[in-house]
Amino acid sequence: MRELISRPRRLRATAALRDLVAEARLDARMLVQPHFVVPGEGITEEISAMPGIEHQSVDRLLQTVESDLELGIRSVLLFGVPEPADKAPDGSSAFSDAAVVPKAVRALKDRFRHDLVVMTDVCLCAYTDHGHCGIIHDGRVDNDATLPQLANMALAHARAGADVVAPSDMMDGRVGAIRDALDDEDLCHVAIMSYAVKYASAYYGPFREAAHSAPAMGDRRSYQMDARNRREASLEAGLDVDEGADILMVKPALAYLDVVRDLAESFTQPLAVYNVSGEYSMVKAAAEKGWVDERAVVLENWHAFRRAGADIIITYHGRQALASGWL
Ligand SMILES: [Zn+2]
């Protein structure tokens, strides 16, 4: 038999060797934990489709974030879940300074200052009575009429002290509209993480229970991307970069790793992936049935995100991973 020169198995012999040569690595500092914030006090309610994830009032959120910080999670992404009575056709309660997200931002920044990166989701769907991400005119989501609303929402979050605002609506031109509005108010230090590449996805199912944001009619395919398209992702990302996006995001993560790789190779901005609710709940459900090893599957997925080129992982599994010593 011919003598083998290259034997890749040599470097797989022990765990220490494998760790030494591993290409993709994970670090708690790259994780972002999402939170669903509700009005009121003393509220912690589990979201049934997302075991381990809760609706929380601001007072409880502070406690959760404090213990997460001790675990090493230094970044949060906030979603507001307003009372049904506060929903309106134009989503205007989204940009009140008294809304639940600005309140949560103020409380978090008061308590944790620069130790915590506070990111906020900017989209109208939780605040409109029809559940769409923009204003509806003549049965259509009106792109340009929605832009000032999104800018106002981002302003309310930025004035409250958010470090990063994250528009997720997929209207054309929203990053530029938000950047202009922030700069006009001397909020030029506030960064924009754009959900640049957000696909219309069945993986968002559990989130809609969490955010009470399912559209009352129709779906979001007229503004979110079509899952069949890859090149269009680079177009979307390029537009957002030109408009001033500081961080790009691909959402969902698992089924779109080709797109993550494309963006990692084409853009210099930090790249985030959103390991979405459906991805979380599928792993949870299979683990509960004993069909998969939860730790192993989560780490395999996260390493896949890193291998594809992601710098930041937004994930519901962050707290559990760190509390259980998975990293
Ligand atoms: Zn939305």
mmCIF file with all atom_site columns, N, CA, C and O and ligand atoms in Angstrom, residues 121-126 131-134 168-170 198 207 213 220 223-224, ligand 1:
data_model
loop_
_atom_site.group_PDB
_atom_site.id
_atom_site.type_symbol
_atom_site.label_atom_id
_atom_site.label_alt_id
_atom_site.label_comp_id
_atom_site.label_asym_id
_atom_site.label_entity_id
_atom_site.label_seq_id
_atom_site.pdbx_PDB_ins_code
_atom_site.Cartn_x
_atom_site.Cartn_y
_atom_site.Cartn_z
_atom_site.occupancy
_atom_site.B_iso_or_equiv
_atom_site.pdbx_formal_charge
_atom_site.auth_seq_id
_atom_site.auth_comp_id
_atom_site.auth_asym_id
_atom_site.auth_atom_id
_atom_site.pdbx_PDB_model_num
ATOM   1  N  N  . ASP A 1 121 ? -35.623 46.171 18.888 1.00 0.00 ? 121 ASP A N  1
ATOM   2  C  CA . ASP A 1 121 ? -36.279 45.879 17.617 1.00 0.00 ? 121 ASP A CA 1
ATOM   3  C  C  . ASP A 1 121 ? -37.145 47.069 17.226 1.00 0.00 ? 121 ASP A C  1
ATOM   4  O  O  . ASP A 1 121 ? -37.881 47.598 18.055 1.00 0.00 ? 121 ASP A O  1
ATOM   5  N  N  . VAL A 1 122 ? -37.030 47.476 15.966 1.00 0.00 ? 122 VAL A N  1
ATOM   6  C  CA . VAL A 1 122 ? -37.851 48.588 15.467 1.00 0.00 ? 122 VAL A CA 1
ATOM   7  C  C  . VAL A 1 122 ? -38.753 48.054 14.360 1.00 0.00 ? 122 VAL A C  1
ATOM   8  O  O  . VAL A 1 122 ? -38.289 47.754 13.258 1.00 0.00 ? 122 VAL A O  1
ATOM   9  N  N  . CYS A 1 123 ? -40.026 47.896 14.682 1.00 0.00 ? 123 CYS A N  1
ATOM   10 C  CA . CYS A 1 123 ? -41.020 47.470 13.701 1.00 0.00 ? 123 CYS A CA 1
ATOM   11 C  C  . CYS A 1 123 ? -42.406 47.738 14.278 1.00 0.00 ? 123 CYS A C  1
ATOM   12 O  O  . CYS A 1 123 ? -42.587 47.696 15.491 1.00 0.00 ? 123 CYS A O  1
ATOM   13 N  N  . LEU A 1 124 ? -43.346 47.977 13.389 1.00 0.00 ? 124 LEU A N  1
ATOM   14 C  CA . LEU A 1 124 ? -44.679 48.376 13.863 1.00 0.00 ? 124 LEU A CA 1
ATOM   15 C  C  . LEU A 1 124 ? -45.609 47.205 14.164 1.00 0.00 ? 124 LEU A C  1
ATOM   16 O  O  . LEU A 1 124 ? -46.660 47.395 14.770 1.00 0.00 ? 124 LEU A O  1
ATOM   17 N  N  . CYS A 1 125 ? -45.249 45.970 13.763 1.00 0.00 ? 125 CYS A N  1
ATOM   18 C  CA . CYS A 1 125 ? -46.261 44.904 13.736 1.00 0.00 ? 125 CYS A CA 1
ATOM   19 C  C  . CYS A 1 125 ? -46.877 44.578 15.094 1.00 0.00 ? 125 CYS A C  1
ATOM   20 O  O  . CYS A 1 125 ? -48.036 44.168 15.157 1.00 0.00 ? 125 CYS A O  1
ATOM   21 N  N  . ALA A 1 126 ? -46.128 44.751 16.183 1.00 0.00 ? 126 ALA A N  1
ATOM   22 C  CA . ALA A 1 126 ? -46.721 44.485 17.500 1.00 0.00 ? 126 ALA A CA 1
ATOM   23 C  C  . ALA A 1 126 ? -47.646 45.625 17.930 1.00 0.00 ? 126 ALA A C  1
ATOM   24 O  O  . ALA A 1 126 ? -48.411 45.483 18.885 1.00 0.00 ? 126 ALA A O  1
ATOM   25 N  N  . GLY A 1 131 ? -51.603 44.061 12.507 1.00 0.00 ? 131 GLY A N  1
ATOM   26 C  CA . GLY A 1 131 ? -50.466 43.155 12.656 1.00 0.00 ? 131 GLY A CA 1
ATOM   27 C  C  . GLY A 1 131 ? -49.450 43.201 11.528 1.00 0.00 ? 131 GLY A C  1
ATOM   28 O  O  . GLY A 1 131 ? -48.514 42.397 11.511 1.00 0.00 ? 131 GLY A O  1
ATOM   29 N  N  . HIS A 1 132 ? -49.603 44.132 10.577 1.00 0.00 ? 132 HIS A N  1
ATOM   30 C  CA . HIS A 1 132 ? -48.573 44.256 9.542  1.00 0.00 ? 132 HIS A CA 1
ATOM   31 C  C  . HIS A 1 132 ? -47.465 45.190 10.024 1.00 0.00 ? 132 HIS A C  1
ATOM   32 O  O  . HIS A 1 132 ? -47.645 45.974 10.961 1.00 0.00 ? 132 HIS A O  1
ATOM   33 N  N  . CYS A 1 133 ? -46.325 45.109 9.334  1.00 0.00 ? 133 CYS A N  1
ATOM   34 C  CA . CYS A 1 133 ? -45.137 45.838 9.778  1.00 0.00 ? 133 CYS A CA 1
ATOM   35 C  C  . CYS A 1 133 ? -45.142 47.290 9.313  1.00 0.00 ? 133 CYS A C  1
ATOM   36 O  O  . CYS A 1 133 ? -44.219 48.044 9.608  1.00 0.00 ? 133 CYS A O  1
ATOM   37 N  N  . GLY A 1 134 ? -46.150 47.674 8.547  1.00 0.00 ? 134 GLY A N  1
ATOM   38 C  CA . GLY A 1 134 ? -46.232 49.046 8.067  1.00 0.00 ? 134 GLY A CA 1
ATOM   39 C  C  . GLY A 1 134 ? -47.674 49.522 8.046  1.00 0.00 ? 134 GLY A C  1
ATOM   40 O  O  . GLY A 1 134 ? -48.595 48.782 8.402  1.00 0.00 ? 134 GLY A O  1
ATOM   41 N  N  . SER A 1 168 ? -36.596 45.851 11.636 1.00 0.00 ? 168 SER A N  1
ATOM   42 C  CA . SER A 1 168 ? -36.885 44.487 11.158 1.00 0.00 ? 168 SER A CA 1
ATOM   43 C  C  . SER A 1 168 ? -38.046 44.449 10.183 1.00 0.00 ? 168 SER A C  1
ATOM   44 O  O  . SER A 1 168 ? -38.514 43.383 9.817  1.00 0.00 ? 168 SER A O  1
ATOM   45 N  N  . ASP A 1 169 ? -38.515 45.623 9.753  1.00 0.00 ? 169 ASP A N  1
ATOM   46 C  CA . ASP A 1 169 ? -39.762 45.723 8.988  1.00 0.00 ? 169 ASP A CA 1
ATOM   47 C  C  . ASP A 1 169 ? -39.633 45.341 7.516  1.00 0.00 ? 169 ASP A C  1
ATOM   48 O  O  . ASP A 1 169 ? -40.599 44.970 6.881  1.00 0.00 ? 169 ASP A O  1
ATOM   49 N  N  . MET A 1 170 ? -38.422 45.529 6.950  1.00 0.00 ? 170 MET A N  1
ATOM   50 C  CA . MET A 1 170 ? -38.143 45.262 5.534  1.00 0.00 ? 170 MET A CA 1
ATOM   51 C  C  . MET A 1 170 ? -38.794 46.262 4.565  1.00 0.00 ? 170 MET A C  1
ATOM   52 O  O  . MET A 1 170 ? -38.994 45.955 3.379  1.00 0.00 ? 170 MET A O  1
ATOM   53 N  N  . LYS A 1 198 ? -34.090 39.585 5.655  1.00 0.00 ? 198 LYS A N  1
ATOM   54 C  CA . LYS A 1 198 ? -35.097 38.909 6.477  1.00 0.00 ? 198 LYS A CA 1
ATOM   55 C  C  . LYS A 1 198 ? -36.079 38.212 5.540  1.00 0.00 ? 198 LYS A C  1
ATOM   56 O  O  . LYS A 1 198 ? -36.770 38.857 4.755  1.00 0.00 ? 198 LYS A O  1
ATOM   57 N  N  . PHE A 1 207 ? -42.623 32.769 17.509 1.00 0.00 ? 207 PHE A N  1
ATOM   58 C  CA . PHE A 1 207 ? -42.421 34.186 17.841 1.00 0.00 ? 207 PHE A CA 1
ATOM   59 C  C  . PHE A 1 207 ? -43.743 34.952 17.801 1.00 0.00 ? 207 PHE A C  1
ATOM   60 O  O  . PHE A 1 207 ? -43.975 35.870 18.583 1.00 0.00 ? 207 PHE A O  1
ATOM   61 N  N  . SER A 1 213 ? -48.096 39.182 17.292 1.00 0.00 ? 213 SER A N  1
ATOM   62 C  CA . SER A 1 213 ? -47.907 40.021 16.109 1.00 0.00 ? 213 SER A CA 1
ATOM   63 C  C  . SER A 1 213 ? -48.297 39.329 14.813 1.00 0.00 ? 213 SER A C  1
ATOM   64 O  O  . SER A 1 213 ? -47.846 39.719 13.747 1.00 0.00 ? 213 SER A O  1
ATOM   65 N  N  . ARG A 1 220 ? -46.708 38.359 5.049  1.00 0.00 ? 220 ARG A N  1
ATOM   66 C  CA . ARG A 1 220 ? -45.690 39.414 4.952  1.00 0.00 ? 220 ARG A CA 1
ATOM   67 C  C  . ARG A 1 220 ? -44.832 39.268 3.696  1.00 0.00 ? 220 ARG A C  1
ATOM   68 O  O  . ARG A 1 220 ? -43.766 39.847 3.596  1.00 0.00 ? 220 ARG A O  1
ATOM   69 N  N  . TYR A 1 223 ? -43.268 42.206 1.625  1.00 0.00 ? 223 TYR A N  1
ATOM   70 C  CA . TYR A 1 223 ? -42.099 42.989 2.058  1.00 0.00 ? 223 TYR A CA 1
ATOM   71 C  C  . TYR A 1 223 ? -40.935 42.133 2.538  1.00 0.00 ? 223 TYR A C  1
ATOM   72 O  O  . TYR A 1 223 ? -39.790 42.518 2.384  1.00 0.00 ? 223 TYR A O  1
ATOM   73 N  N  . GLN A 1 224 ? -41.191 40.964 3.133  1.00 0.00 ? 224 GLN A N  1
ATOM   74 C  CA . GLN A 1 224 ? -40.060 40.110 3.508  1.00 0.00 ? 224 GLN A CA 1
ATOM   75 C  C  . GLN A 1 224 ? -39.596 39.318 2.283  1.00 0.00 ? 224 GLN A C  1
ATOM   76 O  O  . GLN A 1 224 ? -40.341 39.111 1.341  1.00 0.00 ? 224 GLN A O  1
HETATM 77 ZN ZN . ZN  B 2 .   ? -42.732 43.468 11.958 1.00 0.00 ? 1   ZN  B ZN 1
#
